[in-house]
Short mmCIF file of C-alpha atoms in Angstrom, two decimals:
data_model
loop_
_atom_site.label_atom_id
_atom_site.label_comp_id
_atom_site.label_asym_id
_atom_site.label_seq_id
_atom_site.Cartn_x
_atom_site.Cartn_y
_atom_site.Cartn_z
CA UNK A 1 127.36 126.48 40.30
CA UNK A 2 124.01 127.66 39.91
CA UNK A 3 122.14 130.39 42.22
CA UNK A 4 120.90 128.07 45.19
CA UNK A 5 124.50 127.02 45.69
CA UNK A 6 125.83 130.35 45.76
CA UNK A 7 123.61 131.42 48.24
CA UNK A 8 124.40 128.11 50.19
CA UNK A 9 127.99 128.61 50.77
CA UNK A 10 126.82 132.55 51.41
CA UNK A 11 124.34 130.80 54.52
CA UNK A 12 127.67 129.08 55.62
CA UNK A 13 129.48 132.36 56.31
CA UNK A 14 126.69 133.99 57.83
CA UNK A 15 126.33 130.78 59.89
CA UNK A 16 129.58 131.80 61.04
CA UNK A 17 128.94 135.63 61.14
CA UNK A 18 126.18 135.13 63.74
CA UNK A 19 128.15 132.60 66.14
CA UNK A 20 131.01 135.64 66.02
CA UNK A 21 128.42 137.95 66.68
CA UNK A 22 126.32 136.59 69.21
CA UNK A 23 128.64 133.52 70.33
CA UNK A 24 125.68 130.70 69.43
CA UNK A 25 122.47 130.51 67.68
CA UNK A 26 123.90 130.29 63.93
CA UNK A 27 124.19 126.69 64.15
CA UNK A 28 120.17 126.37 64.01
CA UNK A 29 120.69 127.64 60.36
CA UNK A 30 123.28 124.97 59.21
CA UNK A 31 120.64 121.97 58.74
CA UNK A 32 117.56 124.51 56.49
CA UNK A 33 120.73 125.87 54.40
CA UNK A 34 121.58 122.44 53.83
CA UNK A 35 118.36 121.17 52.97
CA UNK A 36 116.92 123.82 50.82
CA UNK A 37 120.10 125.50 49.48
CA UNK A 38 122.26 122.67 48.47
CA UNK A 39 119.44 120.10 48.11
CA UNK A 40 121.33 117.32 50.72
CA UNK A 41 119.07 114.80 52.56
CA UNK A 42 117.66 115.98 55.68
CA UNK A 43 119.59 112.82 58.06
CA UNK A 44 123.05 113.68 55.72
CA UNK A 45 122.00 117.34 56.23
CA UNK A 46 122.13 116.59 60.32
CA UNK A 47 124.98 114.51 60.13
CA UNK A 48 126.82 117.49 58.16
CA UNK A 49 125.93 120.20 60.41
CA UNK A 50 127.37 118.22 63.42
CA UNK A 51 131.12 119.05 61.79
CA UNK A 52 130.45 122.07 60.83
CA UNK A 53 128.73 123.33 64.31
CA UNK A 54 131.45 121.54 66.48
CA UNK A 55 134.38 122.60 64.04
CA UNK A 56 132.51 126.22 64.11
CA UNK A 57 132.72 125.90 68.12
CA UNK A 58 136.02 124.55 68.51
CA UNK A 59 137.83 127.56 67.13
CA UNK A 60 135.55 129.77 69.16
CA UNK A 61 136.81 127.43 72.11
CA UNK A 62 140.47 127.88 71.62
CA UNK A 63 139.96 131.58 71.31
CA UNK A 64 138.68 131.24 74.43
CA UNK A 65 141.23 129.35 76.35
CA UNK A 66 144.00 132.10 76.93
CA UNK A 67 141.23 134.30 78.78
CA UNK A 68 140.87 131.43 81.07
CA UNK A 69 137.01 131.70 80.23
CA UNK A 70 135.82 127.88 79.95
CA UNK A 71 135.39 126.22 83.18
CA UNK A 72 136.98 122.94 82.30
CA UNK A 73 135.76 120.90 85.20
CA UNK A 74 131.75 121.85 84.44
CA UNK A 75 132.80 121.09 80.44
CA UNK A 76 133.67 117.31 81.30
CA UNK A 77 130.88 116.78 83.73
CA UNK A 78 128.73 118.11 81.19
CA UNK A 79 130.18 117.15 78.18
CA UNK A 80 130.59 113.60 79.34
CA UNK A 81 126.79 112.14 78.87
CA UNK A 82 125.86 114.63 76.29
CA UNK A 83 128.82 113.06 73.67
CA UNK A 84 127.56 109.45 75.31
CA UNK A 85 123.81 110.52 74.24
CA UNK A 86 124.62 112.14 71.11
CA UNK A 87 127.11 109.34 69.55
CA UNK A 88 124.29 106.48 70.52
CA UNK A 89 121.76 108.23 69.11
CA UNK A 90 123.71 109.04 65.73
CA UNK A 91 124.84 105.75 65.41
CA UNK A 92 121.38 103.55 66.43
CA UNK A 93 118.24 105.27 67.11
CA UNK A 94 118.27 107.51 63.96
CA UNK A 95 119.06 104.70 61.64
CA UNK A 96 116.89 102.75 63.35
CA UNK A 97 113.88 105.31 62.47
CA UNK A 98 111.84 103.91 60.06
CA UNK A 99 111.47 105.12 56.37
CA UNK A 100 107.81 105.89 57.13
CA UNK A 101 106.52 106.63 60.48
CA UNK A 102 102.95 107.25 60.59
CA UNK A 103 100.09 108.76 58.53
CA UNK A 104 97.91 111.41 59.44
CA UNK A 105 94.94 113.25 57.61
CA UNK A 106 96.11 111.05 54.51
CA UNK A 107 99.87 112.39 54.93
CA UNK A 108 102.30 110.47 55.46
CA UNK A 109 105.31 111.35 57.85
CA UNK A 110 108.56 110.10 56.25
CA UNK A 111 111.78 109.87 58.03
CA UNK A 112 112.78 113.11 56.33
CA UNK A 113 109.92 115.33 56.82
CA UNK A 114 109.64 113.60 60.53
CA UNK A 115 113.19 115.49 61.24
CA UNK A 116 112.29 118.88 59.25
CA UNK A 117 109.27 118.85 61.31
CA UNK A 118 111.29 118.18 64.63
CA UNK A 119 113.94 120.88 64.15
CA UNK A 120 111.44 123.19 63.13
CA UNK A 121 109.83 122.94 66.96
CA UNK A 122 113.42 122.84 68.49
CA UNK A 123 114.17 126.19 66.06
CA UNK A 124 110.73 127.52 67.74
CA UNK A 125 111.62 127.21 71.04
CA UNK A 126 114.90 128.36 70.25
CA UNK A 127 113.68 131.40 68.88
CA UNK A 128 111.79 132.31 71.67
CA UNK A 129 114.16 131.70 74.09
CA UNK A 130 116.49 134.40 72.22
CA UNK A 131 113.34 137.05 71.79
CA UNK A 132 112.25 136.65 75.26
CA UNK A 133 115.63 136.62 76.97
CA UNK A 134 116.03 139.46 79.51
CA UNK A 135 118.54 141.00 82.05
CA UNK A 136 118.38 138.47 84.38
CA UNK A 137 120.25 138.02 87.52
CA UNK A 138 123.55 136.66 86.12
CA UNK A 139 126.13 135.47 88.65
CA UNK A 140 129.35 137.57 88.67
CA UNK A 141 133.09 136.55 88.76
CA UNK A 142 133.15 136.42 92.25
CA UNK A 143 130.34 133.63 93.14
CA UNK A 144 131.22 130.49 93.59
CA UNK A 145 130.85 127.99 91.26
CA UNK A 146 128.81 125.07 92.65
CA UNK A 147 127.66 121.71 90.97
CA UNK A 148 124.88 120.37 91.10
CA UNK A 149 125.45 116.58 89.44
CA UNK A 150 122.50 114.91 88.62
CA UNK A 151 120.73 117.61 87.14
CA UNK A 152 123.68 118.66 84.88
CA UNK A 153 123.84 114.86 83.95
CA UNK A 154 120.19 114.67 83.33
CA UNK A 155 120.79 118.20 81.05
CA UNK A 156 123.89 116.93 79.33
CA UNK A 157 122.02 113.49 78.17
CA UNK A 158 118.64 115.35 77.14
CA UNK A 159 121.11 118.09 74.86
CA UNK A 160 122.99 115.27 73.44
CA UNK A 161 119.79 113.14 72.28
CA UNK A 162 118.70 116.66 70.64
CA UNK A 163 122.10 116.66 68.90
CA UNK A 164 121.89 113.60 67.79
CA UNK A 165 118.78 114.46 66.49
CA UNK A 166 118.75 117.53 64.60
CA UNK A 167 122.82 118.29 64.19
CA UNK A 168 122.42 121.60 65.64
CA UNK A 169 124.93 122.79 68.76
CA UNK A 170 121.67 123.48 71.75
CA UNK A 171 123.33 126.50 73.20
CA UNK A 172 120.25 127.80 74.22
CA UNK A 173 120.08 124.56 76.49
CA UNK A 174 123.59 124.99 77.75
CA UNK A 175 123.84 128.17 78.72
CA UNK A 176 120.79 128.56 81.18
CA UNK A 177 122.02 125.16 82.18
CA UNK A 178 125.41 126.27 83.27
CA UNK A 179 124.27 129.56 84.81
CA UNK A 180 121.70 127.93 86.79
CA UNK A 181 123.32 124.32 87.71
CA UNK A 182 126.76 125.48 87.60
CA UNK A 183 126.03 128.98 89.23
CA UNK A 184 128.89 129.97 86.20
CA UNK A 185 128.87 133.97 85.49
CA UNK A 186 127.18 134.66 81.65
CA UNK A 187 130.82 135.18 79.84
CA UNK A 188 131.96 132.11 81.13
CA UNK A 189 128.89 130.01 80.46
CA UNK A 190 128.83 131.32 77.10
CA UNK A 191 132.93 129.95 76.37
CA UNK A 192 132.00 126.55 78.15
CA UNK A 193 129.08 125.87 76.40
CA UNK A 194 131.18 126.43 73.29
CA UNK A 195 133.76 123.78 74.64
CA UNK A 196 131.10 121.10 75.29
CA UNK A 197 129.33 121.63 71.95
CA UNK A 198 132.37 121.48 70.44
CA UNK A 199 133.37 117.65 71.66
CA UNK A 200 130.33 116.48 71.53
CA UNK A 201 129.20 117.38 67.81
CA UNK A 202 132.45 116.03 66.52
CA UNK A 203 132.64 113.02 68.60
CA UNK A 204 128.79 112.47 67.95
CA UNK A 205 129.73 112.91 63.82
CA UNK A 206 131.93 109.60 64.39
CA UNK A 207 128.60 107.69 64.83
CA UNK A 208 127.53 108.91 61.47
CA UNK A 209 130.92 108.46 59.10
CA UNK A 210 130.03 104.43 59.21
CA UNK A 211 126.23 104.71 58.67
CA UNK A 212 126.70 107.44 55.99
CA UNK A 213 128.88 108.02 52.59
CA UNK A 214 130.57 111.85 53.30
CA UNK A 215 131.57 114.18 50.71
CA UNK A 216 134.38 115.73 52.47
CA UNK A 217 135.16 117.87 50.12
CA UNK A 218 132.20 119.96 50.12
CA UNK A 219 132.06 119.32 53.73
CA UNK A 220 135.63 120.91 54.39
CA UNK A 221 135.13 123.61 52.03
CA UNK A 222 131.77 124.71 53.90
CA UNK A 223 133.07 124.31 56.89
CA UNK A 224 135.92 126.55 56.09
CA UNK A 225 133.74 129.26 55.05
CA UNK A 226 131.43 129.36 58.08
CA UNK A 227 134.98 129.43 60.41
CA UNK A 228 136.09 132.40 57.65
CA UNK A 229 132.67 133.69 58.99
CA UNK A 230 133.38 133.60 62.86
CA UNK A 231 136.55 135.71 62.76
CA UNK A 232 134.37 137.92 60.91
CA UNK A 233 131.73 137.82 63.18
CA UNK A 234 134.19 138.29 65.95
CA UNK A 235 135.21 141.82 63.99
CA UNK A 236 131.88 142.84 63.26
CA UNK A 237 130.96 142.52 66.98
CA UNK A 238 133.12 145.88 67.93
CA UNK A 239 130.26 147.67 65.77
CA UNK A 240 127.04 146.46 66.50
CA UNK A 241 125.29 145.79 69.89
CA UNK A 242 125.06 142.12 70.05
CA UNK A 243 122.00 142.04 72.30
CA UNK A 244 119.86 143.88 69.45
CA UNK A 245 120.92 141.70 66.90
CA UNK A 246 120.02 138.55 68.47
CA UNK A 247 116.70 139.72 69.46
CA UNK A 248 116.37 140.37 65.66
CA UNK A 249 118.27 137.14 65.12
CA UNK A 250 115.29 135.02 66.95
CA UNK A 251 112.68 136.17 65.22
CA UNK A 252 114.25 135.29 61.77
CA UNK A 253 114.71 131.76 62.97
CA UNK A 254 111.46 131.79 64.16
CA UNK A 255 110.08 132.45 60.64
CA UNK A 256 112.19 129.65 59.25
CA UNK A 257 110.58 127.75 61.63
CA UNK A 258 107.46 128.25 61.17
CA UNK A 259 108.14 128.16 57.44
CA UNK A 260 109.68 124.63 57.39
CA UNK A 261 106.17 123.22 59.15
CA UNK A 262 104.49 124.62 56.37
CA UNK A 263 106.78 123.98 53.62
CA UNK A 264 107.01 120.40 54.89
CA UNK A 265 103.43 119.92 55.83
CA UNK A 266 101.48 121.62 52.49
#
């Protein structure tokens, strides 16, 4: 095992350590540890980080269940299209991506770099939308929760074609999307959201164990090592203020960000 490998499996548990801590965001680290740690294709890389995220979520889901925290009615109309989206897109439109896409300036844009450069911009915006959040108005146990259907359709479809595309869970979708559309109160959003990534990562990996040979051992080991990480997380979070730390958090992913453009680009 040499030093990159190590510090893979170490990105798995803080993968986990930052979904305890902060209850999403870690995922968006799964595919560059992947990639650049333990040297796995970027579309295997995606595929992989689809089990691990919604495996990852799950147990933070069933944690969540005895507090009566997910809203199980806005989970299935959400969750519904987004696993439809994300399965389809796993199974046809990313195999269906050619080899080589276009060339530009003389480079040429390969499948591969095509989805580094992709989750790079979806890491971006991510990142910003964790720096920039504030205290916003956030509905309180007592509203009612209200539905409105076609837009949380329309949200679960677009966060499922993401998915599909670069394996990582789109909390920072789901969230605002169940505060707003939902008019769900922040703790529940957050447990939801962790439901509905949760079914449709897994059910969205089925579209990739025909197209793609797995190594489920490595798989299940890493994947057991970023859950190790959530219950650690989940310790951790008595100590440090959770807020902070993901303010801190998105500006380290937007340096990876910006870092894969240019590691993919020069």
């Amino acid at each position: 095992m040499d030093i990159l490998e190590i510090l893979g499996y170490f990105g798995a548990l803080l993968i986990g350590v930052v979904l305890g801590l902060i209850g999403g965001g870690g995922s968006i680290l799964t595919v560059p540890v992947l990639v650049y740690l333990m040297a796995i294709n970027p579309v295997t890389a995606t595929a992989y980080s689809l089990f691990v995220v919604g495996s990852s979520s799950l147990v933070g889901a069933i944690r969540n269940i005895p507090k009566k925290l997910i809203d199980f009615r806005t989970a299935i109309v959400f969750a519904i299209p987004a696993f439809i989206a994300v399965y389809l897109t796993r199974k046809f439109l990313v195999p269906a991506i050619p080899e080589e896409i276009f060339s530009i300036f003389g480079l040429m844009i390969t499948k591969n770099i095509g989805i580094m450069l992709f989750f790079a911009i979806i890491m971006v915006i991510a990142s910003i939308s964790m720096i920039s959040e504030k205290e916003s108005t956030q509905n309180t146990e007592e509203d009612k929760v209200s539905y409105n259907y076609p837009l949380i359709i329309i949200e679960g479809l677009v966060v499922g074609l993401l998915t599909g595309i670069v394996g990582a869970g789109g909390g920072f979708l789901i969230i605002p999307a169940l505060v707003i559309l939902a008019k769900l109160p922040m703790k529940k959003a957050v447990a939801t959201s962790l439901m509905i990534i949760a079914v449709k990562s897994l059910i969205g990996f089925i579209g990739d164990v025909e197209n793609i040979e797995i190594d489920w051992k490595f798989l299940l080991i890493f994947t057991g090592i970023s859950i190790g990480g959530i219950w650690l997380g989940v310790y951790l979070n008595n100590f440090i203020n959770g807020k902070k730390l993901k303010k801190g958090f998105g500006w380290f992913v937007l340096l990876m960000g910006i870092y894969i453009i240019w590691s993919e680009l020069f």
